[in-house]
Amino acid sequence: MGEQPIFTTRAHVFQIDPSTKKNWVPASKQAVTVSYFYDSTRNSYRIISVDGSKVIINSTITPNMNFTKTSQKFGQWADSRANTVFGLGFASEQQLSKFAEKFQEVKEAAKLAREKSQENIETSSEHLLESGRETPSDNQASSFNGTDDEKISYGPENEVLKSENDQLKSVVDQSKKWETELQGLKESNARLADALQEANSNAENWKSEVTKCQEENNQLRNKISELELQCKGVNVERERNAQLTVRIQELEADLQDKQLELEDLRKQAEIIPQLMAECESITAKLKAAELTNRNLNEQMKQLNGEINDSEQKQKNVKTELKKFMDVLDGKIDELHEVRQGISKLGIDN
C-alpha cells in the first residue's frame, strides 16, 4: 500500500536559524499543508509538508522526539537526523492542540513499532542459532542422499529422508538470508548508535537552548503582564473614547443646529445693508432729535427759571395783596364804623 496520509492540517512552517540556533527562519511564505504519513511496509511515521515543488518538512517520527507548545498557537520539535528544529504557527489554539495530540499518538505508535521490531530481531536471531545447531553437516546430508543403490534399497524411507533434506536446505537458505539481514540490522544499529550519540550531544545543546528559551519565556511573561496592564489602560481609554464618541455625536448635532442658525444669520446678513441704511437715517434723526431735545431742555430750563421768577413774583404780589387786603379790611371797618356813626346821627336828627 505504501505511505498513506492519516492526518492533515495547515500551518506556517519555520526552521531554526542554523547559525544562531535562536531565531526562526520562515520556510513558507503562507500557511501550507502539513500531513502525517504512515508507511505500512516499514511501519514508520513521517511529517511531510510541500510548498509548491519544494519539500520543506520531511521528518521521521522517533520515540525520542517531543513536541513542545511554546505559545497558544506555536509549537516545535527537534529532528536530529535533519539536524534542525521545525516550528509550526497555527491559526488557532484548537488546531495546535490537535496536532500535538496526533504527534503524541504517532510517537507512541513508533515506540511500539520499534519494540516490536526489536522483538522480531531477537526471535529471528534465536531461530538462527537454533537452526545452526540443528543443521546437519555436509557429510550427514550426503549420507541422507546416499547412492543410487541405497535409494533403491531403502524405498519409502528414502523419500522421507529426501523431503527432510529439502526442508533442511530451505532452512539453510533461510538462515543465510537471516544472517545477511542480521548483518544489515547490525549496521543499522551502529548507525542508530551514532545517531543516538549525536542526538545526545544535540540534546545537551538543546538543554542549554531550552534554558535560554525559558529565560526568554520568563521575560516574555513579564512583558505579557506589562502588556496586560497596558491593555487595562487601553480598555479605560476605549471607555473614554466611547464617551468622547458620544460627546462628538452631541457636538455634531449642536454643530448642525449652529449651521442652521448660521444659515439664518446669513439670510439676515443680506438684510443688514438695508438695516444699516435705515440705522444711519435713524441715527441722523436721533441726532437731530437729541439736538432738538437739548434746545428744548435749554428752553425748559429758561421756562423753569421764568416760572420760578413768576412764582416768586406771585408770592411777593400775594404778600403785598394780603397786606393791602388787611389795610383794606381795616379801612372797611373804619368806614363801617363811620357809616354807623352817620346813621346814628341821622336817627338822632
CSV table of C-alpha atoms in Angstrom, one decimal:
chain,number,residue,atom,x,y,z
A,1,MET,CA,0.0,0.0,0.0
A,2,GLY,CA,3.0,2.4,0.6
A,3,GLU,CA,2.6,5.7,2.6
A,4,GLN,CA,-0.9,7.0,3.3
A,5,PRO,CA,-1.8,10.3,4.9
A,6,ILE,CA,-3.5,9.8,8.3
A,7,PHE,CA,-3.8,13.5,9.5
A,8,THR,CA,-3.7,16.8,7.6
A,9,THR,CA,-3.7,20.4,8.8
A,10,ARG,CA,-2.5,23.9,7.7
A,11,ALA,CA,0.2,26.0,9.3
A,12,HIS,CA,3.0,28.4,8.8
A,13,VAL,CA,6.3,26.5,8.7
A,14,PHE,CA,9.6,27.7,10.3
A,15,GLN,CA,13.1,26.3,10.8
A,16,ILE,CA,15.7,27.3,13.4
A,17,ASP,CA,18.5,29.5,12.1
A,18,PRO,CA,21.5,27.2,11.9
A,19,SER,CA,23.9,30.0,12.6
A,20,THR,CA,22.3,31.4,15.7
A,21,LYS,CA,20.2,28.4,16.9
A,22,LYS,CA,17.8,31.0,18.3
A,23,ASN,CA,16.0,32.9,15.6
A,24,TRP,CA,13.2,31.4,13.4
A,25,VAL,CA,13.5,31.5,9.6
A,26,PRO,CA,10.2,31.2,7.7
A,27,ALA,CA,10.2,28.2,5.4
A,28,SER,CA,6.9,29.1,3.8
A,29,LYS,CA,5.5,32.5,2.8
A,30,GLN,CA,2.0,31.5,3.8
A,31,ALA,CA,0.1,28.7,5.5
A,32,VAL,CA,0.8,25.3,3.8
A,33,THR,CA,-0.5,21.8,4.2
A,34,VAL,CA,1.3,19.7,6.9
A,35,SER,CA,0.4,16.0,7.0
A,36,TYR,CA,1.2,12.8,9.0
A,37,PHE,CA,2.1,9.8,6.7
A,38,TYR,CA,2.1,6.1,7.7
A,39,ASP,CA,4.3,3.6,5.8
A,40,SER,CA,2.8,0.2,6.3
A,41,THR,CA,5.7,-1.6,4.7
A,42,ARG,CA,8.3,-0.1,7.0
A,43,ASN,CA,5.9,0.5,9.9
A,44,SER,CA,7.1,4.1,10.2
A,45,TYR,CA,5.6,7.6,10.5
A,46,ARG,CA,6.7,10.8,8.9
A,47,ILE,CA,5.6,14.5,8.9
A,48,ILE,CA,5.7,15.9,5.4
A,49,SER,CA,5.0,19.4,4.0
A,50,VAL,CA,5.4,20.7,0.5
A,51,ASP,CA,5.4,24.3,-0.6
A,52,GLY,CA,4.9,24.2,-4.4
A,53,SER,CA,7.6,21.9,-5.6
A,54,LYS,CA,9.8,22.3,-2.6
A,55,VAL,CA,9.8,19.9,0.3
A,56,ILE,CA,10.1,22.0,3.5
A,57,ILE,CA,9.4,19.2,6.1
A,58,ASN,CA,10.5,15.6,5.8
A,59,SER,CA,10.8,14.4,9.4
A,60,THR,CA,10.6,10.7,10.5
A,61,ILE,CA,8.9,10.4,14.0
A,62,THR,CA,11.0,8.6,16.6
A,63,PRO,CA,10.1,7.7,20.2
A,64,ASN,CA,12.8,10.2,21.4
A,65,MET,CA,11.1,13.2,19.8
A,66,ASN,CA,9.0,15.6,21.8
A,67,PHE,CA,6.6,18.2,20.5
A,68,THR,CA,6.6,21.4,22.7
A,69,LYS,CA,3.9,24.1,22.8
A,70,THR,CA,5.8,27.4,23.2
A,71,SER,CA,2.7,29.6,22.9
A,72,GLN,CA,-1.0,29.4,22.4
A,73,LYS,CA,-0.6,29.0,18.6
A,74,PHE,CA,3.0,27.9,18.1
A,75,GLY,CA,4.8,24.5,18.6
A,76,GLN,CA,8.1,23.0,17.8
A,77,TRP,CA,10.1,19.7,17.7
A,78,ALA,CA,13.7,18.8,17.1
A,79,ASP,CA,14.8,16.4,14.4
A,80,SER,CA,18.4,15.1,15.0
A,81,ARG,CA,18.6,13.4,11.6
A,82,ALA,CA,17.7,16.6,9.8
A,83,ASN,CA,19.9,18.5,12.3
A,84,THR,CA,17.3,21.2,12.7
A,85,VAL,CA,14.2,22.3,14.7
A,86,PHE,CA,10.9,22.7,13.0
A,87,GLY,CA,8.3,25.2,14.1
A,88,LEU,CA,4.6,25.5,13.2
A,89,GLY,CA,2.4,28.5,13.6
A,90,PHE,CA,-1.3,27.7,13.6
A,91,ALA,CA,-4.4,29.9,13.1
A,92,SER,CA,-6.0,28.7,16.4
A,93,GLU,CA,-5.1,27.1,19.7
A,94,GLN,CA,-7.5,24.2,18.8
A,95,GLN,CA,-5.5,23.3,15.7
A,96,LEU,CA,-2.3,23.3,17.7
A,97,SER,CA,-3.8,21.0,20.4
A,98,LYS,CA,-5.0,18.5,17.7
A,99,PHE,CA,-1.5,18.5,16.0
A,100,ALA,CA,0.2,17.9,19.4
A,101,GLU,CA,-2.2,15.1,20.3
A,102,LYS,CA,-1.6,13.4,17.0
A,103,PHE,CA,2.2,13.8,17.5
A,104,GLN,CA,2.0,12.1,20.8
A,105,GLU,CA,-0.2,9.3,19.3
A,106,VAL,CA,2.3,8.8,16.4
A,107,LYS,CA,5.2,8.9,18.8
A,108,GLU,CA,3.7,6.1,20.9
A,109,ALA,CA,2.9,4.1,17.8
A,110,ALA,CA,6.6,4.5,16.6
A,111,LYS,CA,7.7,3.3,20.1
A,112,LEU,CA,5.6,0.2,19.8
A,113,ALA,CA,6.8,-0.4,16.3
A,114,ARG,CA,10.4,-0.2,17.4
A,115,GLU,CA,9.8,-2.5,20.4
A,116,LYS,CA,8.1,-5.0,18.1
A,117,SER,CA,10.9,-4.8,15.6
A,118,GLN,CA,13.5,-5.5,18.3
A,119,GLU,CA,11.4,-8.5,19.5
A,120,ASN,CA,11.3,-9.8,15.9
A,121,ILE,CA,15.1,-9.3,15.6
A,122,GLU,CA,15.7,-11.2,18.9
A,123,THR,CA,13.4,-14.0,17.9
A,124,SER,CA,14.9,-14.3,14.5
A,125,SER,CA,18.4,-14.4,15.9
A,126,GLU,CA,17.3,-17.2,18.3
A,127,HIS,CA,15.8,-19.1,15.4
A,128,LEU,CA,19.0,-18.6,13.5
A,129,LEU,CA,21.0,-20.0,16.4
A,130,GLU,CA,18.7,-23.0,16.8
A,131,SER,CA,18.7,-23.7,13.1
A,132,GLY,CA,22.5,-23.5,13.2
A,133,ARG,CA,22.7,-26.0,15.9
A,134,GLU,CA,20.2,-28.4,14.2
A,135,THR,CA,21.5,-28.1,10.7
A,136,PRO,CA,23.4,-31.3,9.8
A,137,SER,CA,26.8,-31.2,8.3
A,138,ASP,CA,27.6,-31.9,4.6
A,139,ASN,CA,28.6,-35.4,5.4
A,140,GLN,CA,25.3,-36.0,7.1
A,141,ALA,CA,23.4,-34.5,4.1
A,142,SER,CA,25.4,-36.7,1.7
A,143,SER,CA,24.6,-39.7,3.9
A,144,PHE,CA,20.9,-38.9,3.7
A,145,ASN,CA,21.2,-38.5,0.0
A,146,GLY,CA,23.1,-41.8,-0.3
A,147,THR,CA,23.9,-43.7,-3.5
A,148,ASP,CA,21.5,-44.9,-6.1
A,149,ASP,CA,21.8,-48.4,-4.7
A,150,GLU,CA,20.9,-47.2,-1.3
A,151,LYS,CA,17.9,-45.2,-2.7
A,152,ILE,CA,16.7,-48.3,-4.3
A,153,SER,CA,17.3,-50.4,-1.3
A,154,TYR,CA,15.6,-48.0,1.2
A,155,GLY,CA,12.4,-47.3,-0.8
A,156,PRO,CA,9.8,-45.2,1.1
A,157,GLU,CA,12.2,-44.3,3.9
A,158,ASN,CA,14.5,-42.7,1.2
A,159,GLU,CA,11.6,-40.5,0.1
A,160,VAL,CA,11.1,-39.3,3.7
A,161,LEU,CA,14.8,-38.5,4.0
A,162,LYS,CA,14.8,-36.7,0.7
A,163,SER,CA,11.9,-34.4,1.9
A,164,GLU,CA,13.7,-33.8,5.1
A,165,ASN,CA,16.9,-32.9,3.2
A,166,ASP,CA,15.0,-30.5,1.1
A,167,GLN,CA,13.5,-28.9,4.2
A,168,LEU,CA,17.0,-28.6,5.7
A,169,LYS,CA,18.3,-26.9,2.6
A,170,SER,CA,15.4,-24.4,2.7
A,171,VAL,CA,16.3,-23.8,6.4
A,172,VAL,CA,19.9,-23.2,5.5
A,173,ASP,CA,19.0,-20.8,2.7
A,174,GLN,CA,16.6,-19.0,5.1
A,175,SER,CA,19.4,-18.9,7.7
A,176,LYS,CA,21.7,-17.3,5.2
A,177,LYS,CA,19.1,-14.7,4.4
A,178,TRP,CA,18.6,-14.0,8.1
A,179,GLU,CA,22.4,-13.7,8.5
A,180,THR,CA,22.5,-11.0,5.8
A,181,GLU,CA,19.5,-9.3,7.3
A,182,LEU,CA,21.1,-9.5,10.8
A,183,GLN,CA,24.3,-8.0,9.4
A,184,GLY,CA,22.2,-5.2,7.9
A,185,LEU,CA,20.5,-4.7,11.2
A,186,LYS,CA,23.8,-4.6,13.0
A,187,GLU,CA,24.9,-1.9,10.6
A,188,SER,CA,21.6,-0.1,11.1
A,189,ASN,CA,22.1,-0.5,14.9
A,190,ALA,CA,25.6,1.0,14.6
A,191,ARG,CA,24.2,3.9,12.6
A,192,LEU,CA,21.4,4.3,15.2
A,193,ALA,CA,24.0,4.3,18.0
A,194,ASP,CA,25.9,7.1,16.1
A,195,ALA,CA,22.7,9.0,15.6
A,196,LEU,CA,21.8,8.4,19.3
A,197,GLN,CA,25.2,9.7,20.4
A,198,GLU,CA,24.7,12.7,18.1
A,199,ALA,CA,21.2,13.2,19.4
A,200,ASN,CA,22.6,13.1,23.0
A,201,SER,CA,25.1,15.8,22.1
A,202,ASN,CA,22.3,17.7,20.4
A,203,ALA,CA,20.2,17.2,23.5
A,204,GLU,CA,22.8,18.8,25.7
A,205,ASN,CA,22.9,21.7,23.3
A,206,TRP,CA,19.1,21.8,23.3
A,207,LYS,CA,19.1,21.8,27.1
A,208,SER,CA,21.1,25.0,27.1
A,209,GLU,CA,18.9,26.3,24.4
A,210,VAL,CA,15.8,25.3,26.4
A,211,THR,CA,17.2,27.2,29.5
A,212,LYS,CA,17.7,30.2,27.3
A,213,CYS,CA,14.2,29.8,25.9
A,214,GLN,CA,12.9,29.5,29.4
A,215,GLU,CA,14.6,32.7,30.4
A,216,GLU,CA,13.2,34.3,27.3
A,217,ASN,CA,9.8,32.9,28.1
A,218,ASN,CA,10.0,34.4,31.6
A,219,GLN,CA,10.9,37.8,30.0
A,220,LEU,CA,8.0,37.4,27.6
A,221,ARG,CA,5.7,36.5,30.5
A,222,ASN,CA,6.8,39.7,32.3
A,223,LYS,CA,6.3,41.6,29.1
A,224,ILE,CA,2.8,40.0,28.7
A,225,SER,CA,1.9,41.1,32.3
A,226,GLU,CA,3.0,44.6,31.4
A,227,LEU,CA,1.0,44.4,28.2
A,228,GLU,CA,-2.0,43.2,30.1
A,229,LEU,CA,-1.7,46.2,32.4
A,230,GLN,CA,-1.4,48.3,29.3
A,231,CYS,CA,-4.5,46.5,27.9
A,232,LYS,CA,-6.4,47.5,31.0
A,233,GLY,CA,-5.3,51.1,30.3
A,234,VAL,CA,-6.4,50.6,26.7
A,235,ASN,CA,-9.8,49.4,28.0
A,236,VAL,CA,-10.1,52.6,30.1
A,237,GLU,CA,-9.1,54.6,27.0
A,238,ARG,CA,-11.7,52.7,25.0
A,239,GLU,CA,-14.3,53.7,27.5
A,240,ARG,CA,-13.1,57.3,27.3
A,241,ASN,CA,-13.1,57.0,23.5
A,242,ALA,CA,-16.7,55.7,23.7
A,243,GLN,CA,-17.7,58.7,25.9
A,244,LEU,CA,-15.8,61.0,23.6
A,245,THR,CA,-17.6,59.4,20.6
A,246,VAL,CA,-21.0,60.1,22.3
A,247,ARG,CA,-19.8,63.7,23.1
A,248,ILE,CA,-18.6,64.1,19.4
A,249,GLN,CA,-22.1,63.0,18.2
A,250,GLU,CA,-23.7,65.5,20.5
A,251,LEU,CA,-21.3,68.2,19.3
A,252,GLU,CA,-22.1,67.2,15.7
A,253,ALA,CA,-25.8,67.6,16.4
A,254,ASP,CA,-25.0,71.0,18.0
A,255,LEU,CA,-22.9,71.9,15.0
A,256,GLN,CA,-25.8,71.1,12.7
A,257,ASP,CA,-28.0,73.3,14.8
A,258,LYS,CA,-25.3,76.0,14.7
A,259,GLN,CA,-25.0,75.6,10.9
A,260,LEU,CA,-28.8,76.1,10.6
A,261,GLU,CA,-28.5,79.2,12.8
A,262,LEU,CA,-25.6,80.4,10.7
A,263,GLU,CA,-27.7,80.0,7.5
A,264,ASP,CA,-30.4,82.0,9.2
A,265,LEU,CA,-27.8,84.6,10.1
A,266,ARG,CA,-26.5,84.7,6.6
A,267,LYS,CA,-30.0,85.3,5.3
A,268,GLN,CA,-30.4,88.0,7.9
A,269,ALA,CA,-27.0,89.4,6.9
A,270,GLU,CA,-28.4,90.0,3.4
A,271,ILE,CA,-30.8,92.4,5.1
A,272,ILE,CA,-28.1,94.1,7.1
A,273,PRO,CA,-27.2,96.7,4.4
A,274,GLN,CA,-30.8,97.9,4.4
A,275,LEU,CA,-30.9,97.9,8.1
A,276,MET,CA,-27.6,99.8,8.2
A,277,ALA,CA,-29.0,102.4,5.9
A,278,GLU,CA,-32.1,102.6,8.0
A,279,CYS,CA,-29.9,102.7,11.1
A,280,GLU,CA,-27.9,105.6,9.6
A,281,SER,CA,-31.1,107.5,8.8
A,282,ILE,CA,-32.4,106.7,12.3
A,283,THR,CA,-29.1,107.8,13.8
A,284,ALA,CA,-29.3,111.1,11.9
A,285,LYS,CA,-32.9,111.5,13.1
A,286,LEU,CA,-31.8,110.6,16.6
A,287,LYS,CA,-29.0,113.2,16.5
A,288,ALA,CA,-31.5,115.8,15.2
A,289,ALA,CA,-33.9,114.7,17.9
A,290,GLU,CA,-31.1,114.9,20.5
A,291,LEU,CA,-30.2,118.4,19.3
A,292,THR,CA,-33.9,119.4,19.4
A,293,ASN,CA,-34.1,117.8,22.9
A,294,ARG,CA,-31.1,119.8,24.0
A,295,ASN,CA,-32.7,123.0,22.7
A,296,LEU,CA,-36.0,122.0,24.4
A,297,ASN,CA,-34.1,121.3,27.6
A,298,GLU,CA,-32.5,124.7,27.5
A,299,GLN,CA,-35.9,126.3,26.8
A,300,MET,CA,-37.3,124.2,29.7
A,301,LYS,CA,-34.5,125.5,31.9
A,302,GLN,CA,-35.3,129.0,30.8
A,303,LEU,CA,-39.1,128.5,31.3
A,304,ASN,CA,-38.4,126.9,34.7
A,305,GLY,CA,-36.3,130.0,35.6
A,306,GLU,CA,-39.1,132.2,34.4
A,307,ILE,CA,-41.7,130.1,36.2
A,308,ASN,CA,-39.6,130.3,39.4
A,309,ASP,CA,-39.3,134.1,38.9
A,310,SER,CA,-43.1,134.4,38.3
A,311,GLU,CA,-43.8,132.3,41.3
A,312,GLN,CA,-41.5,134.4,43.4
A,313,LYS,CA,-43.3,137.5,42.0
A,314,GLN,CA,-46.7,135.9,42.6
A,315,LYS,CA,-45.5,135.2,46.2
A,316,ASN,CA,-44.5,138.8,46.5
A,317,VAL,CA,-47.7,140.0,45.0
A,318,LYS,CA,-49.7,137.7,47.3
A,319,THR,CA,-47.9,139.1,50.3
A,320,GLU,CA,-48.4,142.7,49.2
A,321,LEU,CA,-52.0,141.8,48.3
A,322,LYS,CA,-52.5,140.3,51.7
A,323,LYS,CA,-51.1,143.4,53.2
A,324,PHE,CA,-53.4,145.5,51.0
A,325,MET,CA,-56.3,143.4,52.0
A,326,ASP,CA,-55.5,143.8,55.6
A,327,VAL,CA,-55.3,147.5,55.2
A,328,LEU,CA,-58.5,147.4,53.1
A,329,ASP,CA,-60.2,145.4,55.8
A,330,GLY,CA,-59.2,148.0,58.3
A,331,LYS,CA,-60.4,150.8,56.1
A,332,ILE,CA,-63.7,149.0,55.5
A,333,ASP,CA,-64.1,148.5,59.3
A,334,GLU,CA,-63.4,152.2,59.7
A,335,LEU,CA,-65.9,153.1,57.0
A,336,HIS,CA,-68.4,150.8,58.6
A,337,GLU,CA,-68.0,152.5,61.9
A,338,VAL,CA,-68.2,155.9,60.2
A,339,ARG,CA,-71.4,154.8,58.5
A,340,GLN,CA,-72.9,153.5,61.7
A,341,GLY,CA,-72.0,156.8,63.3
A,342,ILE,CA,-73.6,158.7,60.4
A,343,SER,CA,-76.6,156.5,60.8
A,344,LYS,CA,-76.9,157.3,64.4
A,345,LEU,CA,-76.5,160.9,63.7
A,346,GLY,CA,-79.3,160.8,61.1
A,347,ILE,CA,-81.6,159.0,63.5
A,348,ASP,CA,-80.8,161.4,66.2
A,349,ASN,CA,-81.5,164.3,63.9
